Amino acid sequence: MSRKLFEPFAIKDVTLKNRIVMSPMCMYSCEAEDGQVTNWHKTHYTSRAVGQVGLIVLEATAVHTQGRISMQDLGIWDDSHVDGLRTLTEMIHEQDAKVGIQLAHAGRKAIVEGPIYSSSPLPFNDDMEVPNEMTIEQIEETVEDFRLAARRSKEAGIDVIELHGAHGYLINQFLSPLINQRTDRYGGSKEKRFNFLKEIIEAVNTVWDGPLFVRISANDYNNEGYSVQDYVEYAQWMKELGVDLIDCSSGGVVPAKIKPYPGYQVQYAEALKKEAGIATGAVGMITSPLHAEAILQNDRADLIFLARELLRDPYWPRRAAIELKTEIESPRQYERGW
Ligand SMILES: Cc1cc2nc3c(=O)[nH]c(=O)nc-3n(C[C@H](O)[C@H](O)[C@H](O)COP(=O)(O)O)c2cc1C
């Protein structure tokens, strides 16, 4: 029986073999604090490719040393990172999965040695450092950091770029009226708050013609902040700029109480898909194959992003195929046990 979860999905010239995506998850495993791919990354990501995940999105990968969430973050701020990323990509490709990378800058949420930056000099909470307000020159340099990171991603053979515009990290710190208090061309109105992301997308487009995703936080869980309708408009603008898919998460902009439940963010993927007419990914407490299949069959999203469930079970796609009474290919070496 054909199941939508196992139907291919084509974006530009990349075809994913199914709709199952490994959601980006920081591994904090660059023990040398140099941003280089380690054996852990190779084992961890390739295991999910053996498990038949269609698209593996590498964790938040820093475009600048000061944009790391932790000193152990994966990095792409230097040409020396390309070789390790290429090896990792080749290992995942050998297992017939596609590779995405989440390009990230943590802004005021960076926990690193040295200065940290944001759209405005407001700390995330009382325990965090007060960030420096970025000058126009620093903003332009950061846009260039994203462009260079996209060029390096291409050199490493990566299939999909995802820009991290969610969870209150730097791009989100420009988008959100709760943080961005600027009065120059990067703040003061919804359009101007979008300019930082717009310039990043345009810069990436000069070196990258593959699938481009953006992860957003569709709800700030704050009365003064953004909700999904604001992101419907942003998604329309992103679509016009050539973004292919919006990966719909929520929260992280300011401290907030969130009460998650299975599929609690699917409503955002559905709203953006229907109202902005753009492909979307659903993420957040999706663990059951039937639930994943229902989201796709009801046309609420195009891709299913799984995070913690894939930490618990790297072979989730195989389990899903059994539960959904469909057959998927096994790695040749595993045929006798599949
Ligand atoms: C260990 C861990 C690390 C994460 N790191 C990232 C990250 O690098 N980038 C990101 O956008 N989200 C990150 N997330 C969030 C996940 O991608 C996902 O959105 C969230 O866990 C909800 O999905 P789930 O219920 O399937 O786990 C992380 C989550 C976990 C558990």
mmCIF file of C-alpha atoms in Angstrom, residues 29 31 36-45 91:
data_model
loop_
_atom_site.group_PDB
_atom_site.id
_atom_site.type_symbol
_atom_site.label_atom_id
_atom_site.label_comp_id
_atom_site.label_asym_id
_atom_site.label_seq_id
_atom_site.Cartn_x
_atom_site.Cartn_y
_atom_site.Cartn_z
ATOM 1 C CA SER A 29 30.542 17.471 19.988
ATOM 2 C CA GLU A 31 35.488 18.925 21.709
ATOM 3 C CA GLN A 36 35.296 20.615 12.875
ATOM 4 C CA VAL A 37 33.296 17.455 12.107
ATOM 5 C CA THR A 38 34.254 14.663 14.538
ATOM 6 C CA ASN A 39 33.799 10.904 14.516
ATOM 7 C CA TRP A 40 30.675 11.414 16.614
ATOM 8 C CA HIS A 41 29.018 13.381 13.820
ATOM 9 C CA LYS A 42 29.933 10.720 11.285
ATOM 10 C CA THR A 43 28.519 7.888 13.399
ATOM 11 C CA HIS A 44 25.432 9.755 14.560
ATOM 12 C CA TYR A 45 24.224 11.121 11.218
ATOM 13 C CA MET A 91 29.081 9.021 4.065
#
